[in-house]
Short mmCIF file of C-alpha atoms and ligand atoms in Angstrom, two decimals:
data_model
loop_
_atom_site.label_atom_id
_atom_site.label_comp_id
_atom_site.label_asym_id
_atom_site.label_seq_id
_atom_site.Cartn_x
_atom_site.Cartn_y
_atom_site.Cartn_z
CA MET E 1 12.81 -6.90 -4.14
CA PHE E 2 11.05 -4.13 -2.30
CA ASP E 3 8.01 -4.51 -0.05
CA ILE E 4 6.34 -1.14 -0.13
CA HIS E 5 3.51 -2.13 2.19
CA SER E 6 4.07 -4.33 5.21
CA HIS E 7 2.75 -4.21 8.74
CA LEU E 8 5.63 -5.49 10.86
CA ASN E 9 4.37 -2.82 13.24
CA PHE E 10 1.24 -4.93 13.87
CA ILE E 11 0.65 -7.20 16.84
CA ALA E 12 1.13 -10.33 14.68
CA PHE E 13 4.87 -9.54 14.57
CA GLU E 14 5.29 -8.22 18.08
CA LYS E 15 7.61 -11.03 19.14
CA ASP E 16 9.71 -11.60 16.05
CA TYR E 17 9.77 -8.55 13.77
CA ALA E 18 13.53 -8.14 14.31
CA GLU E 19 14.16 -11.70 13.19
CA ILE E 20 11.93 -11.23 10.13
CA ILE E 21 13.67 -7.99 9.18
CA GLY E 22 17.02 -9.80 9.52
CA ARG E 23 16.09 -12.66 7.25
CA SER E 24 14.44 -10.34 4.72
CA PHE E 25 17.58 -8.30 4.17
CA ASN E 26 19.77 -11.43 4.22
CA ASN E 27 17.74 -12.94 1.41
CA GLY E 28 17.54 -10.18 -1.14
CA ILE E 29 14.98 -7.70 0.16
CA LYS E 30 16.27 -4.20 -0.63
CA GLY E 31 13.73 -2.22 1.34
CA ILE E 32 10.64 -2.39 3.53
CA ILE E 33 8.05 0.25 4.27
CA ASN E 34 5.94 -0.37 7.34
CA ILE E 35 2.54 1.21 6.97
CA GLY E 36 0.64 2.95 9.73
CA SER E 37 -3.10 2.39 9.97
CA ASN E 38 -3.83 4.54 13.03
CA LEU E 39 -1.85 6.76 15.39
CA GLU E 40 -0.52 3.89 17.46
CA THR E 41 0.67 1.71 14.55
CA SER E 42 2.07 4.79 12.77
CA LYS E 43 4.23 5.53 15.81
CA LYS E 44 5.27 1.89 16.04
CA ALA E 45 6.33 1.92 12.37
CA ILE E 46 8.55 4.94 13.08
CA LYS E 47 10.01 3.25 16.15
CA ILE E 48 10.94 0.12 14.18
CA ALA E 49 12.48 2.22 11.38
CA HIS E 50 14.76 3.90 13.92
CA GLU E 51 15.71 0.62 15.55
CA PHE E 52 17.09 -0.38 12.15
CA PHE E 53 18.36 3.09 11.25
CA ASN E 54 21.14 1.73 9.02
CA LYS E 55 18.77 -0.40 6.93
CA LYS E 56 16.35 0.67 4.22
CA ILE E 57 13.38 0.30 6.49
CA TYR E 58 10.90 3.15 6.60
CA ALA E 59 7.50 4.19 7.90
CA THR E 60 4.29 5.88 6.82
CA VAL E 61 1.70 7.59 8.98
CA GLY E 62 -2.03 7.72 8.46
CA LEU E 63 -5.50 6.70 9.56
CA HIS E 64 -7.07 3.81 7.63
CA PRO E 65 -10.73 4.37 6.63
CA ILE E 66 -11.91 1.30 8.54
CA TYR E 67 -10.93 3.01 11.80
CA ILE E 68 -13.20 5.96 11.15
CA ASN E 69 -15.27 5.23 14.27
CA ASP E 70 -12.39 4.10 16.49
CA GLU E 71 -10.09 7.08 16.36
CA LYS E 72 -10.80 10.78 16.06
CA PHE E 73 -8.34 12.11 13.50
CA ASN E 74 -5.98 14.60 15.13
CA LEU E 75 -4.28 16.54 12.35
CA LYS E 76 -1.69 18.14 14.64
CA LYS E 77 -0.48 14.81 16.00
CA TYR E 78 -0.12 13.30 12.54
CA GLN E 79 1.53 16.45 11.23
CA GLN E 80 4.06 16.21 14.02
CA ILE E 81 5.04 12.58 13.44
CA ALA E 82 5.05 13.03 9.65
CA LYS E 83 8.13 15.23 10.10
CA ASP E 84 10.26 12.28 11.21
CA SER E 85 13.18 11.55 8.85
CA LYS E 86 12.11 7.90 8.43
CA VAL E 87 8.58 8.79 7.32
CA LYS E 88 8.32 8.40 3.54
CA ALA E 89 4.59 8.78 2.90
CA ILE E 90 1.14 9.49 4.28
CA GLY E 91 -0.91 6.30 4.45
CA GLU E 92 -2.63 4.09 4.34
CA ILE E 93 -5.52 6.32 3.53
CA GLY E 94 -8.50 6.06 1.24
CA LEU E 95 -11.94 4.52 0.93
CA ASP E 96 -13.09 1.11 2.11
CA TYR E 97 -16.70 0.32 1.22
CA TYR E 98 -16.40 -3.41 1.82
CA ARG E 99 -19.47 -4.36 3.90
CA ILE E 100 -20.26 -0.65 4.18
CA SER E 101 -23.17 0.42 2.04
CA ASP E 102 -24.55 3.31 4.13
CA ILE E 103 -23.83 6.63 2.51
CA LYS E 104 -23.27 8.38 5.83
CA THR E 105 -20.21 6.27 6.72
CA GLN E 106 -18.93 6.51 3.15
CA ASN E 107 -19.16 10.30 3.38
CA LEU E 108 -17.32 10.30 6.70
CA GLN E 109 -14.56 8.30 5.05
CA LYS E 110 -14.35 10.85 2.26
CA THR E 111 -14.00 13.70 4.75
CA LEU E 112 -11.21 11.84 6.56
CA PHE E 113 -9.54 11.12 3.22
CA LEU E 114 -9.61 14.81 2.26
CA LYS E 115 -8.05 15.84 5.57
CA GLN E 116 -5.19 13.43 4.99
CA LEU E 117 -4.69 14.52 1.38
CA ASN E 118 -4.22 18.01 2.74
CA LEU E 119 -1.76 16.63 5.27
CA ALA E 120 0.22 14.98 2.44
CA LYS E 121 0.20 18.20 0.47
CA LYS E 122 1.46 20.21 3.45
CA SER E 123 4.05 17.59 4.41
CA ASN E 124 5.18 17.30 0.80
CA LEU E 125 4.98 13.50 0.91
CA PRO E 126 3.55 10.90 -1.48
CA ILE E 127 0.48 8.91 -0.42
CA ILE E 128 -0.31 5.22 0.03
CA LEU E 129 -3.85 4.59 -1.16
CA HIS E 130 -6.11 1.85 0.11
CA CYS E 131 -9.28 1.25 -1.89
CA ARG E 132 -11.84 -1.50 -1.54
CA GLY E 133 -15.28 -1.74 -3.07
CA ASN E 134 -18.31 -3.71 -1.95
CA GLN E 135 -19.89 -6.61 -3.78
CA GLU E 136 -22.85 -4.71 -5.22
CA ARG E 137 -20.71 -1.96 -6.75
CA PRO E 138 -17.06 -3.04 -6.69
CA LEU E 139 -15.82 -0.03 -8.66
CA LYS E 140 -17.70 2.74 -6.84
CA ALA E 141 -14.94 3.34 -4.27
CA TYR E 142 -12.33 3.52 -7.05
CA GLU E 143 -14.39 5.97 -9.10
CA GLU E 144 -15.07 8.21 -6.14
CA MET E 145 -11.42 8.13 -5.15
CA LEU E 146 -10.32 9.18 -8.64
CA ASP E 147 -12.82 12.04 -8.53
CA ILE E 148 -11.37 13.30 -5.25
CA LEU E 149 -7.78 12.95 -6.47
CA LYS E 150 -8.53 15.20 -9.45
CA LYS E 151 -8.64 18.08 -6.98
CA TYR E 152 -5.03 17.31 -5.98
CA PRO E 153 -3.14 17.28 -9.29
CA ASN E 154 0.24 17.74 -7.60
CA LEU E 155 0.00 14.71 -5.35
CA THR E 156 1.69 11.45 -6.26
CA GLY E 157 1.89 8.01 -4.67
CA VAL E 158 0.70 4.46 -5.10
CA ILE E 159 -2.54 2.54 -4.92
CA HIS E 160 -1.72 -0.68 -3.13
CA CYS E 161 -3.38 -4.08 -3.52
CA PHE E 162 -4.98 -3.06 -6.81
CA GLU E 163 -8.11 -5.05 -7.64
CA ALA E 164 -9.94 -3.08 -10.33
CA ASN E 165 -9.78 -3.17 -14.13
CA TRP E 166 -7.55 -1.59 -16.78
CA LYS E 167 -9.90 1.35 -17.33
CA ILE E 168 -9.53 2.34 -13.68
CA ALA E 169 -5.78 1.55 -13.69
CA GLU E 170 -5.24 3.87 -16.64
CA GLN E 171 -6.85 6.74 -14.76
CA PHE E 172 -4.59 6.23 -11.75
CA LEU E 173 -1.55 6.20 -14.04
CA TYR E 174 -2.82 9.32 -15.75
CA SER E 175 -3.20 10.98 -12.32
CA ASN E 176 0.49 10.33 -11.63
CA PHE E 177 0.05 7.27 -9.39
CA LEU E 178 1.87 3.95 -9.47
CA ILE E 179 0.06 0.65 -8.99
CA SER E 180 1.04 -2.06 -6.56
CA PHE E 181 0.06 -5.73 -6.46
CA THR E 182 -0.19 -8.17 -3.56
CA GLY E 183 -0.29 -11.96 -3.18
CA ILE E 184 -3.93 -11.88 -4.34
CA ILE E 185 -2.62 -12.12 -7.92
CA THR E 186 -1.29 -15.61 -7.12
CA PHE E 187 -4.61 -16.92 -5.76
CA SER E 188 -6.46 -17.49 -9.02
CA ASP E 189 -6.35 -16.42 -12.63
CA ASN E 190 -8.35 -13.23 -12.73
CA GLU E 191 -8.51 -12.05 -16.33
CA LYS E 192 -9.11 -8.42 -15.39
CA ILE E 193 -6.02 -8.21 -13.19
CA LYS E 194 -3.99 -10.12 -15.76
CA GLU E 195 -4.91 -7.50 -18.34
CA VAL E 196 -3.79 -4.71 -15.99
CA ILE E 197 -0.47 -6.45 -15.33
CA LYS E 198 0.11 -7.11 -19.02
CA LYS E 199 -0.57 -3.51 -20.02
CA ILE E 200 1.04 -1.55 -17.18
CA PRO E 201 4.43 -0.04 -18.10
CA LEU E 202 7.41 -1.42 -16.17
CA ASP E 203 8.17 1.94 -14.58
CA LYS E 204 4.72 2.10 -12.95
CA ILE E 205 4.63 -1.21 -11.02
CA LEU E 206 5.28 -1.80 -7.34
CA THR E 207 4.96 -4.86 -5.12
CA ASP E 208 3.55 -5.17 -1.62
CA THR E 209 2.88 -8.06 0.73
CA ASP E 210 0.42 -6.31 3.09
CA CYS E 211 1.82 -8.79 5.60
CA PRO E 212 0.64 -10.38 7.89
CA TYR E 213 -2.33 -10.64 5.47
CA LEU E 214 -2.76 -11.78 1.84
CA THR E 215 -0.05 -14.46 1.87
CA PRO E 216 0.75 -15.54 -1.70
CA LYS E 217 0.81 -19.09 -2.95
CA PRO E 218 2.50 -21.43 -2.01
CA PHE E 219 2.20 -20.16 1.58
CA ARG E 220 -1.43 -19.09 1.43
CA GLY E 221 -3.07 -19.51 4.83
CA LYS E 222 0.17 -18.93 6.76
CA ARG E 223 1.37 -15.61 8.14
CA ASN E 224 2.77 -13.41 5.40
CA GLU E 225 6.16 -11.62 5.52
CA PRO E 226 8.23 -9.27 3.29
CA LEU E 227 10.32 -12.08 1.79
CA TYR E 228 7.24 -13.52 0.06
CA VAL E 229 7.21 -10.51 -2.24
CA LYS E 230 9.27 -12.89 -4.37
CA TYR E 231 6.15 -14.87 -5.34
CA ILE E 232 4.37 -11.69 -6.41
CA ILE E 233 7.30 -10.69 -8.62
CA GLN E 234 7.35 -14.23 -10.03
CA LYS E 235 3.66 -14.01 -10.95
CA ILE E 236 4.08 -10.59 -12.58
CA ALA E 237 7.05 -11.94 -14.56
CA GLU E 238 4.98 -14.92 -15.69
CA ILE E 239 2.02 -12.75 -16.80
CA LYS E 240 4.18 -10.14 -18.52
CA GLN E 241 6.50 -12.80 -19.95
CA ILE E 242 9.52 -10.83 -18.83
CA ASN E 243 12.25 -12.41 -16.72
CA PHE E 244 12.19 -12.22 -12.90
CA LYS E 245 15.32 -10.09 -12.69
CA LYS E 246 13.87 -7.32 -14.82
CA ILE E 247 10.67 -7.10 -12.76
CA ASP E 248 12.74 -7.27 -9.57
CA GLN E 249 14.98 -4.38 -10.72
CA ALA E 250 12.10 -2.27 -12.02
CA THR E 251 9.95 -2.59 -8.90
CA THR E 252 12.91 -1.85 -6.63
CA GLN E 253 13.94 1.20 -8.65
CA ASN E 254 10.35 2.46 -8.80
CA ALA E 255 10.06 2.26 -5.00
CA MET E 256 13.34 4.10 -4.43
CA LYS E 257 12.33 6.83 -6.84
CA LEU E 258 8.79 7.31 -5.52
CA PHE E 259 9.82 7.41 -1.87
CA LYS E 260 13.05 9.34 -2.50
CA ILE E 261 15.28 6.70 -0.95
ZN1 ZN Z 1 -2.26 -2.55 4.65
#
């Protein structure tokens, strides 16, 4: 079991992240990647990774599109921290059009995204993609992201918390990206996502909790944590009709390979 996208660096875990890391590794978690969403949380992710230097706990650095108006992106500062030995990717970066329909803000997000793709290219690191559409046009953000990624054929990485259809999934796979699923897949039976999970090859799947958010069933509504990645693997196993162990092994191996662990 590998949680490729957690936020133990967030305030929700300020008091007990060490305890949570302890029980994760004692109960079968093989690795955790804490994801930065701005400069402060990126630095915190690195700090936690070093506190547990002998464990497979890593960090990513990046500015999330929702913080476009809260932080001015400073390339030099991110470039600097990206050099840390515990940093395994640039992220989470991407496009988030949820509740944002004005083109101006969407364009600002695209500019920020491009800057960070260049950072990933220069740092020679994979990327963690965040993509969310709005209700009127749920696929627009995905389509625009794919268009941008075409200009970076040498980049690789993962799109986390995937919520689009198989047609979009195929294009990410074709562009050399893996696809990761969160606890959302346990909430209800969404035929589109089920189709993606059924069709996706085993060597292209990853799992992420996005904790403290998106807690899977049966703990929905409570604070999420890396250990609950188990319920996501269980759901994937059920949909693919492959046993738990195989999905567990595949997702763990895929994470180690992608992040060069
Ligand atoms: Zn996240």
